[in-house]
GROMACS .gro file of C-alpha atoms in nm:
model
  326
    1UNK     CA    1  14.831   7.108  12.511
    2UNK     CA    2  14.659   6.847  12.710
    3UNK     CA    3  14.578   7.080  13.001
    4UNK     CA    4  14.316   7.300  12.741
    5UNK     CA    5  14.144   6.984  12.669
    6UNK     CA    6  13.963   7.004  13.069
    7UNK     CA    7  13.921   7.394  12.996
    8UNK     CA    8  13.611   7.600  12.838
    9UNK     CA    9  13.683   7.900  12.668
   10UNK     CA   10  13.397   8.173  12.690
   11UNK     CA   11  13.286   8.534  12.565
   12UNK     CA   12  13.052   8.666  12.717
   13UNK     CA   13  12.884   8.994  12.585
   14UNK     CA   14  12.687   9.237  12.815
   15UNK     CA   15  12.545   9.584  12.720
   16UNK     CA   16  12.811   9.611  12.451
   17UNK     CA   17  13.114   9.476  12.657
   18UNK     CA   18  13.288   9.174  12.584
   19UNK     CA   19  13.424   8.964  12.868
   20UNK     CA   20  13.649   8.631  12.821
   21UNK     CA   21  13.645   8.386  13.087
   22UNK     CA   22  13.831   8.058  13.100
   23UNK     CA   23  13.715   7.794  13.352
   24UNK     CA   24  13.744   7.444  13.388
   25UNK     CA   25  13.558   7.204  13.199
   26UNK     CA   26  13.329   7.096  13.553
   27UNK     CA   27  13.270   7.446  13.647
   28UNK     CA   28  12.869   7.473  13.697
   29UNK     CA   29  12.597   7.708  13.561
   30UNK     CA   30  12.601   7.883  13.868
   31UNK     CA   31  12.932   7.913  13.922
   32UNK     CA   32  12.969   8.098  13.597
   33UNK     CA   33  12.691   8.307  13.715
   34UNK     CA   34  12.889   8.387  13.995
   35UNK     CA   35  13.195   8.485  13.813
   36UNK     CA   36  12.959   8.667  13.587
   37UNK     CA   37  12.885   8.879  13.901
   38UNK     CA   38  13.236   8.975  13.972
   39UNK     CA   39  13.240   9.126  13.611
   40UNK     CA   40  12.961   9.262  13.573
   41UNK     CA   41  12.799   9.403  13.901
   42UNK     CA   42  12.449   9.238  13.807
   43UNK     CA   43  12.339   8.894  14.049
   44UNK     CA   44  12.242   8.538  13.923
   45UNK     CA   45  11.882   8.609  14.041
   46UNK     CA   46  11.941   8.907  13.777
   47UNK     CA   47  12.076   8.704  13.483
   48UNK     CA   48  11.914   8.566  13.177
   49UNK     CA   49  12.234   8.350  13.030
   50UNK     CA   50  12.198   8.304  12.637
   51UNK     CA   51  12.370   7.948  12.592
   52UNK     CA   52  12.476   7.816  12.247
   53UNK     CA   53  12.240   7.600  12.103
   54UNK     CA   54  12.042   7.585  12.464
   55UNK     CA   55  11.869   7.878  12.509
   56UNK     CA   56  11.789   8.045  12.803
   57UNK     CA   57  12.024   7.863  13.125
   58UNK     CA   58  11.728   7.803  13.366
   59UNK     CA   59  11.691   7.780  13.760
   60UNK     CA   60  11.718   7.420  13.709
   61UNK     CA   61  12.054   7.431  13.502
   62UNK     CA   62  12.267   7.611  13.788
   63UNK     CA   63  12.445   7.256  13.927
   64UNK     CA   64  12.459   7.144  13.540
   65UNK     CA   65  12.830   7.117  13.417
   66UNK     CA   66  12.983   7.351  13.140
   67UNK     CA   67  13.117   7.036  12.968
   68UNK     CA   68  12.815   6.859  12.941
   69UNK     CA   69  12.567   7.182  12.823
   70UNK     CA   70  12.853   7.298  12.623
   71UNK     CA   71  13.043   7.050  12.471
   72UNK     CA   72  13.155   7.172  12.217
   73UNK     CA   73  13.359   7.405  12.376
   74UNK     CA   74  13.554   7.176  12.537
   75UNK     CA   75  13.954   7.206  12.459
   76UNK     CA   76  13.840   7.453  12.184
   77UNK     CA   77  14.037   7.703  12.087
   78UNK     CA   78  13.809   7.917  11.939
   79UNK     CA   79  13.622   8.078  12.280
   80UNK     CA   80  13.250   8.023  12.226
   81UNK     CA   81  12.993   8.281  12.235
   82UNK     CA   82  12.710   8.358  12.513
   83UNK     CA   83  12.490   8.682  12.607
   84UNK     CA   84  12.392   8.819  12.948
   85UNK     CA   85  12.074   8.981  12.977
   86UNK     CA   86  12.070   9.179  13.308
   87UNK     CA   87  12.034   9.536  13.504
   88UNK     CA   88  12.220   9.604  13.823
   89UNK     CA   89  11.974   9.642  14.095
   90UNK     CA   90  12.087   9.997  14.121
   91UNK     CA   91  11.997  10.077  13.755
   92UNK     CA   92  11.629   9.849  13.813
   93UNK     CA   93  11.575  10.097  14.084
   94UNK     CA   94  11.653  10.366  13.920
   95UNK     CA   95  11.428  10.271  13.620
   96UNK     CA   96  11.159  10.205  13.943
   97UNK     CA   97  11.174  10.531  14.068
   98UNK     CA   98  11.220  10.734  13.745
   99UNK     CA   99  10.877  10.572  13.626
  100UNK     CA  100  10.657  10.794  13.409
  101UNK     CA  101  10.453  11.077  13.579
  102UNK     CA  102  10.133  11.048  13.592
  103UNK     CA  103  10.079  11.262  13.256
  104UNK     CA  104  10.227  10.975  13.099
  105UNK     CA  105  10.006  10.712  13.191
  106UNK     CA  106   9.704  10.865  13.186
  107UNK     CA  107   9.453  10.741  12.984
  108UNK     CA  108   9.271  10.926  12.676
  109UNK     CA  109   8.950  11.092  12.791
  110UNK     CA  110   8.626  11.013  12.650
  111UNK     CA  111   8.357  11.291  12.638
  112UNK     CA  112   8.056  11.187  12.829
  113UNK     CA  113   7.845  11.212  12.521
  114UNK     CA  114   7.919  11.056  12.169
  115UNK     CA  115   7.816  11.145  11.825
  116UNK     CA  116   7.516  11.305  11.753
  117UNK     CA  117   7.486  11.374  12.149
  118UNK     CA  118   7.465  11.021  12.184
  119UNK     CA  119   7.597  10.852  12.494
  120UNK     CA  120   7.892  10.596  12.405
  121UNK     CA  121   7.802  10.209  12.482
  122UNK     CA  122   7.945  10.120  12.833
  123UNK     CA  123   8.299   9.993  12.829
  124UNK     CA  124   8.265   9.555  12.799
  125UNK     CA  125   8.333   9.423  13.178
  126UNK     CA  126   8.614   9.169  12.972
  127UNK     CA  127   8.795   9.373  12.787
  128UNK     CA  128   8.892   9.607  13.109
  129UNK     CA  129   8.927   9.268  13.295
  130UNK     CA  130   9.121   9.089  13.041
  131UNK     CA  131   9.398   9.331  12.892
  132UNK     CA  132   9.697   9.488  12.976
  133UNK     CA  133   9.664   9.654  13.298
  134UNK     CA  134   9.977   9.884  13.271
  135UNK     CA  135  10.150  10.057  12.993
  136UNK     CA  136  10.499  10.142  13.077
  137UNK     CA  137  10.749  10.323  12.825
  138UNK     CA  138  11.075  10.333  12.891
  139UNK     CA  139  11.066  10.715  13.083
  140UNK     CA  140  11.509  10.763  13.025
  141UNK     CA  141  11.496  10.736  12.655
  142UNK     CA  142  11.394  10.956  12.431
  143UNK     CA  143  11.031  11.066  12.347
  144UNK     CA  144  10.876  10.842  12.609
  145UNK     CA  145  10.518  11.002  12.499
  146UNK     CA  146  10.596  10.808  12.152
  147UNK     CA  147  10.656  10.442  12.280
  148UNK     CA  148  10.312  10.494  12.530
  149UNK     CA  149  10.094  10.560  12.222
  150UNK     CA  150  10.254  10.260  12.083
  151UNK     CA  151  10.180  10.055  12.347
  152UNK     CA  152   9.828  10.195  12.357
  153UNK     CA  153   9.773  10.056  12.029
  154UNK     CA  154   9.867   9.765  12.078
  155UNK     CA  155   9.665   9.683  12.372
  156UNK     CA  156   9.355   9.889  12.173
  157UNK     CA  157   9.425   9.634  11.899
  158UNK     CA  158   9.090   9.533  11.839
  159UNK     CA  159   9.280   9.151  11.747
  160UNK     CA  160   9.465   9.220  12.025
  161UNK     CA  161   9.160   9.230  12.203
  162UNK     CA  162   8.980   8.993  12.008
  163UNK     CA  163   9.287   8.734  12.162
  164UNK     CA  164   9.321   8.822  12.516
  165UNK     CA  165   8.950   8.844  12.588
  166UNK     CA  166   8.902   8.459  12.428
  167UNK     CA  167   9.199   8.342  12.624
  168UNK     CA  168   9.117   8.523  12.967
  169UNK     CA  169   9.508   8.670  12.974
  170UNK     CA  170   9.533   8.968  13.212
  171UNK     CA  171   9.901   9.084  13.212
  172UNK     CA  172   9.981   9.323  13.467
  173UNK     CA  173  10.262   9.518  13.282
  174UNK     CA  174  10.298   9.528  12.898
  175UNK     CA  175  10.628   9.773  12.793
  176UNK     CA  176  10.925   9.804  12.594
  177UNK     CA  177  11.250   9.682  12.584
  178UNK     CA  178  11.577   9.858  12.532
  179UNK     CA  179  11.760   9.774  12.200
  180UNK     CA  180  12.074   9.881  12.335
  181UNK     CA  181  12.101   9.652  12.632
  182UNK     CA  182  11.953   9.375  12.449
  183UNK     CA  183  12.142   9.383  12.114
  184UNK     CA  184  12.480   9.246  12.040
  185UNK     CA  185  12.710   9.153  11.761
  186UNK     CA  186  12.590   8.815  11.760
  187UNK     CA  187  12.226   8.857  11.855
  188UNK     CA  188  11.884   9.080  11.912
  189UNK     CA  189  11.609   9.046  12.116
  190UNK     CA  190  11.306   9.151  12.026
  191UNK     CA  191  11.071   9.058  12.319
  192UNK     CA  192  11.048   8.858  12.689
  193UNK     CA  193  10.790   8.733  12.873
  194UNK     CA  194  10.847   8.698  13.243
  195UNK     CA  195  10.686   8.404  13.437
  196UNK     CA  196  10.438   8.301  13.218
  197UNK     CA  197  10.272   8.646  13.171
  198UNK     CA  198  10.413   8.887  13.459
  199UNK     CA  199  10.550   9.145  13.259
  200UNK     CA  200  10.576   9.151  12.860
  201UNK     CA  201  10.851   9.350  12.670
  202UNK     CA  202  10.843   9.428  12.344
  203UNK     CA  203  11.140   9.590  12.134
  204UNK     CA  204  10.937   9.914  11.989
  205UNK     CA  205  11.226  10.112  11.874
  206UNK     CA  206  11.494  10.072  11.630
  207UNK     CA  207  11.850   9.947  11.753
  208UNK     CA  208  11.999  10.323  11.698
  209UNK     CA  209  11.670  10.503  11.810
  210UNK     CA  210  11.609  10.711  11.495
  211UNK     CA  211  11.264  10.551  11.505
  212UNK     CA  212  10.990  10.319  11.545
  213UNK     CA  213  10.977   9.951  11.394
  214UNK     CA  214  10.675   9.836  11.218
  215UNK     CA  215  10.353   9.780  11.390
  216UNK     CA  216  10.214   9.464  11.209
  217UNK     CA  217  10.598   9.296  11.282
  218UNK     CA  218  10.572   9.395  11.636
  219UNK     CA  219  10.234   9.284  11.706
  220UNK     CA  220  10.348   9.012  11.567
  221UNK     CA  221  10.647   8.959  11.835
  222UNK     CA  222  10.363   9.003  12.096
  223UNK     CA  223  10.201   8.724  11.961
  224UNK     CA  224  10.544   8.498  12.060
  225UNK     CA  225  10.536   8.623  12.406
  226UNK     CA  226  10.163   8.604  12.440
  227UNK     CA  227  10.210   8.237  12.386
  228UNK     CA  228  10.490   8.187  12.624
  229UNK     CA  229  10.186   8.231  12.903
  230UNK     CA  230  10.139   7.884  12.800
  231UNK     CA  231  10.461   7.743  12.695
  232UNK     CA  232  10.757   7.814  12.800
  233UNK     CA  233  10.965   7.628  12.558
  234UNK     CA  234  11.007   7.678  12.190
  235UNK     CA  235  10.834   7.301  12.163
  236UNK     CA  236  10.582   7.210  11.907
  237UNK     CA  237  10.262   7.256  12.090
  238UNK     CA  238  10.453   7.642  12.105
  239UNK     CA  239  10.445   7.751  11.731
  240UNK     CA  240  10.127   7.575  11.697
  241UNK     CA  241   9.980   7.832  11.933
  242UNK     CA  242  10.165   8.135  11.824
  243UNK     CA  243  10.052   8.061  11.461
  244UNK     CA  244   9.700   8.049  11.576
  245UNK     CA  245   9.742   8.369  11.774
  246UNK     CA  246   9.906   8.562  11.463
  247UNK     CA  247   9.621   8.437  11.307
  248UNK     CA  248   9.319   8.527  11.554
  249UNK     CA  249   9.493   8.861  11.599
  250UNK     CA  250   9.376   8.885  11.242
  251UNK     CA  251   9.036   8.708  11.197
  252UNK     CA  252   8.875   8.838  11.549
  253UNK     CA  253   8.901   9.191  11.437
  254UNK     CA  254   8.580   9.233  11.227
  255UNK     CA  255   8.685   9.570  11.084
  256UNK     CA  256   9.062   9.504  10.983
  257UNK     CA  257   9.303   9.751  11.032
  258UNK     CA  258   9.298   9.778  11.356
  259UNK     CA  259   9.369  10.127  11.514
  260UNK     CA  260   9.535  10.426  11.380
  261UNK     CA  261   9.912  10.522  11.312
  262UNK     CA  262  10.096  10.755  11.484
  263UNK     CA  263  10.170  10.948  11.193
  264UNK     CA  264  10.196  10.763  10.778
  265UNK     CA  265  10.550  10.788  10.826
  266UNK     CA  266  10.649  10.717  11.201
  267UNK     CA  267  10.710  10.321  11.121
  268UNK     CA  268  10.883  10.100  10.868
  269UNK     CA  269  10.995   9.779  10.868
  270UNK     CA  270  11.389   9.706  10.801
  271UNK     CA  271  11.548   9.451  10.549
  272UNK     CA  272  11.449   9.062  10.681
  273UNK     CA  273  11.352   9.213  11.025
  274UNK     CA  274  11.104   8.891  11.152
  275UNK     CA  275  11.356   8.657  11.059
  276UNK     CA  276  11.630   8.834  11.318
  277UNK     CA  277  11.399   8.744  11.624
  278UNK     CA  278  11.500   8.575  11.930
  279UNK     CA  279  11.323   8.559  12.271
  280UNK     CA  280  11.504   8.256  12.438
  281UNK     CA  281  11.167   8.120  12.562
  282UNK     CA  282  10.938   8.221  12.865
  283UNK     CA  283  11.194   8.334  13.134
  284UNK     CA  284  11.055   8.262  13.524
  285UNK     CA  285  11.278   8.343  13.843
  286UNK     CA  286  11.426   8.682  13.914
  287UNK     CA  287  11.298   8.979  13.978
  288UNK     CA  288  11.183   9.289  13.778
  289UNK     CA  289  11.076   9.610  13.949
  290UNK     CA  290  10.999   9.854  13.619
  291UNK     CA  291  10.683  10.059  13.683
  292UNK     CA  292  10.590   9.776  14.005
  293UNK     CA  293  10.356   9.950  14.255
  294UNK     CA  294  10.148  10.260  14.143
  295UNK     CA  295  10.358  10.439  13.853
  296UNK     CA  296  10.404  10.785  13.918
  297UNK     CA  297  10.248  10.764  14.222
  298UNK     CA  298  10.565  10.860  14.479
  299UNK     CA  299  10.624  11.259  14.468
  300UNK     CA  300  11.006  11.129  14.406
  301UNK     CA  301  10.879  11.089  14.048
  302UNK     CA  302  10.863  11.471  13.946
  303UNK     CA  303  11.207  11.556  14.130
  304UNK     CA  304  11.389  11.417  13.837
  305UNK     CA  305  11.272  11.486  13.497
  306UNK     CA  306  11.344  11.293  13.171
  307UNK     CA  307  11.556  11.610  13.046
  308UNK     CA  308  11.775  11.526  13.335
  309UNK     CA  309  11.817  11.175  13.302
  310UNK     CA  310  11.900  11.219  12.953
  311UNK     CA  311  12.205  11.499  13.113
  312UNK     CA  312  12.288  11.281  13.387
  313UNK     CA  313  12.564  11.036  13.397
  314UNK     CA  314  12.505  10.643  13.484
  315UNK     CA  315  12.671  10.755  13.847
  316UNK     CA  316  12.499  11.106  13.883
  317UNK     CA  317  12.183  10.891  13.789
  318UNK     CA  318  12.252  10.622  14.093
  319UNK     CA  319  12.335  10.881  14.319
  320UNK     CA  320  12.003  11.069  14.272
  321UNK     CA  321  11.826  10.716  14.336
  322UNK     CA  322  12.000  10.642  14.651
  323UNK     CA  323  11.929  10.969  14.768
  324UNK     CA  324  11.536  10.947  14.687
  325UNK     CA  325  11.563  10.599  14.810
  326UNK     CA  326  11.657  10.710  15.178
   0.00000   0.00000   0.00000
């Protein structure tokens, strides 16, 4: 009737759950943010809004109309599709203070001699400089120890290294990203980078955790992030960049190969995996508080281990970080 023609009809999926919202045709950005709040517990500054055939809603898109960035969902009848990406500040603390313990994060030891009794060259000044500073696995999923050494080899990429050393990027955090929060019916992320090279995520597992995807296809994803430090749009000047990067990544390492596998059989690549990836572009604003400050280094860290946040329930598991909170 002519009343649905001013009205916008909306699904909006979030960690699994579907929510429908109907709101007038003039309603804002933010103002679906803010109704997005009521349902869902997690704040606008929180949000990363998947729009249809727009991308990631950004800071400057909150006083935009509905009607005008989706128009095609004016009067329709069929609701129209978008994803939240977000984590309660109660769950981002929780992630905070459950950080890995120090035996996580520490770093392989080097004997002080080499071969032959031979003292190894001293480390390059760059590649400590230029790197990733911080490896953090995800410490309430399973084998945590798993997705570090992943990480490791990524950053001990010698392409990897190659890159970031010609391109001067320091990132301060480099970890991985949860399939199940960030996988829906209608869409997957594979990686993020936040504010043009805060934090990088990368999607190491596969969506139902029985393993570990492909290292060429995720180093590949890290290439896509590494060039939203540059661009944060999906523009031209973008894939010119990441195409050169999947391509240095290659080149720079003058042995080939780079690194060593976990074990021959610990990754595999799915069906048509690359051509399922989606990032949304480089997302800036909010805030993100994984592994910030020194990992492991509160003495809250070892009260809860990752046996027990695999027992605990969401609530039991916001209770215990209130309580090591106060």
């Amino acid at each position: 009737n002519g009343d649905n023609s001013d009205l916008i009809q909306l699904i909006v999926s979030h960690s699994g759950v579907h929510h429908e919202i109907t709101l007038p045709r003039t309603s804002t950005i933010g103002e679906l943010q803010s109704e997005l709040e009521d349902l869902t517990d997690v704040p606008p500054s929180y949000q990363k809004l998947m729009l249809p055939k727009h991308g990631l809603a950004r800071v400057e898109d909150a006083e935009r109309q509905l009607g005008d960035i989706i128009p095609a969902a004016v009067g329709s009848a069929k609701p129209k599709k978008l994803m939240l990406i977000g984590t309660k500040p109660a769950l981002a603390d929780i992630v905070k203070i459950l950080a890995p313990k120090p035996s996580l994060m520490r770093q392989p030891r080097i004997s002080a001699l080499g071969r032959a009794g031979h003292r190894p060259p001293p480390p390059d000044p760059e590649a400590l400089q230029y790197t990733f500073q911080k490896l953090i696995p995800l410490p309430f999923l399973p084998n945590p120890e798993k997705s570090l050494a992943f990480l490791e080899r990524l950053r001990s990429d010698r392409g990897v290294q190659a890159v970031m050393k010609k391109y001067k990027w320091s990132i301060p955090a480099l970890t991985e990203l949860d399939p199940a929060s960030n996988t829906t019916h209608d869409s997957k992320l594979m990686g993020l980078n936040r504010n043009k090279g805060e934090v990088i995520e990368l999607r190491l597992r596969m969506d139902d955790y029985d393993g570990w995807r492909d290292f060429k296809s995720v180093r590949k994803v890290l290439c896509h992030e590494l060039a939203h430090n540059v661009h944060s749009g999906h523009d031209r000047q973008f894939w010119e960049l990441t195409k050169t990067l999947e391509r240095e990544v290659v080149e720079l390492d003058p042995f080939g190969g780079g690194g060593h596998k976990l074990t021959n059989d610990e990754f595999y690549t799915p069906p048509d995996e690359d051509d399922e990836y989606q990032d949304g572009g480089g997302w800036v604003g909010g805030s993100f508080v994984l592994g910030s400050g020194d990992v492991g280094g509160s003495g809250n860290v070892a009260e809860t281990t990752i046996e027990e946040v695999r027992r605990l329930s969401p609530r039991e598991l916001m209770l215990r970080a209130a309580e090591q909170r106060m």
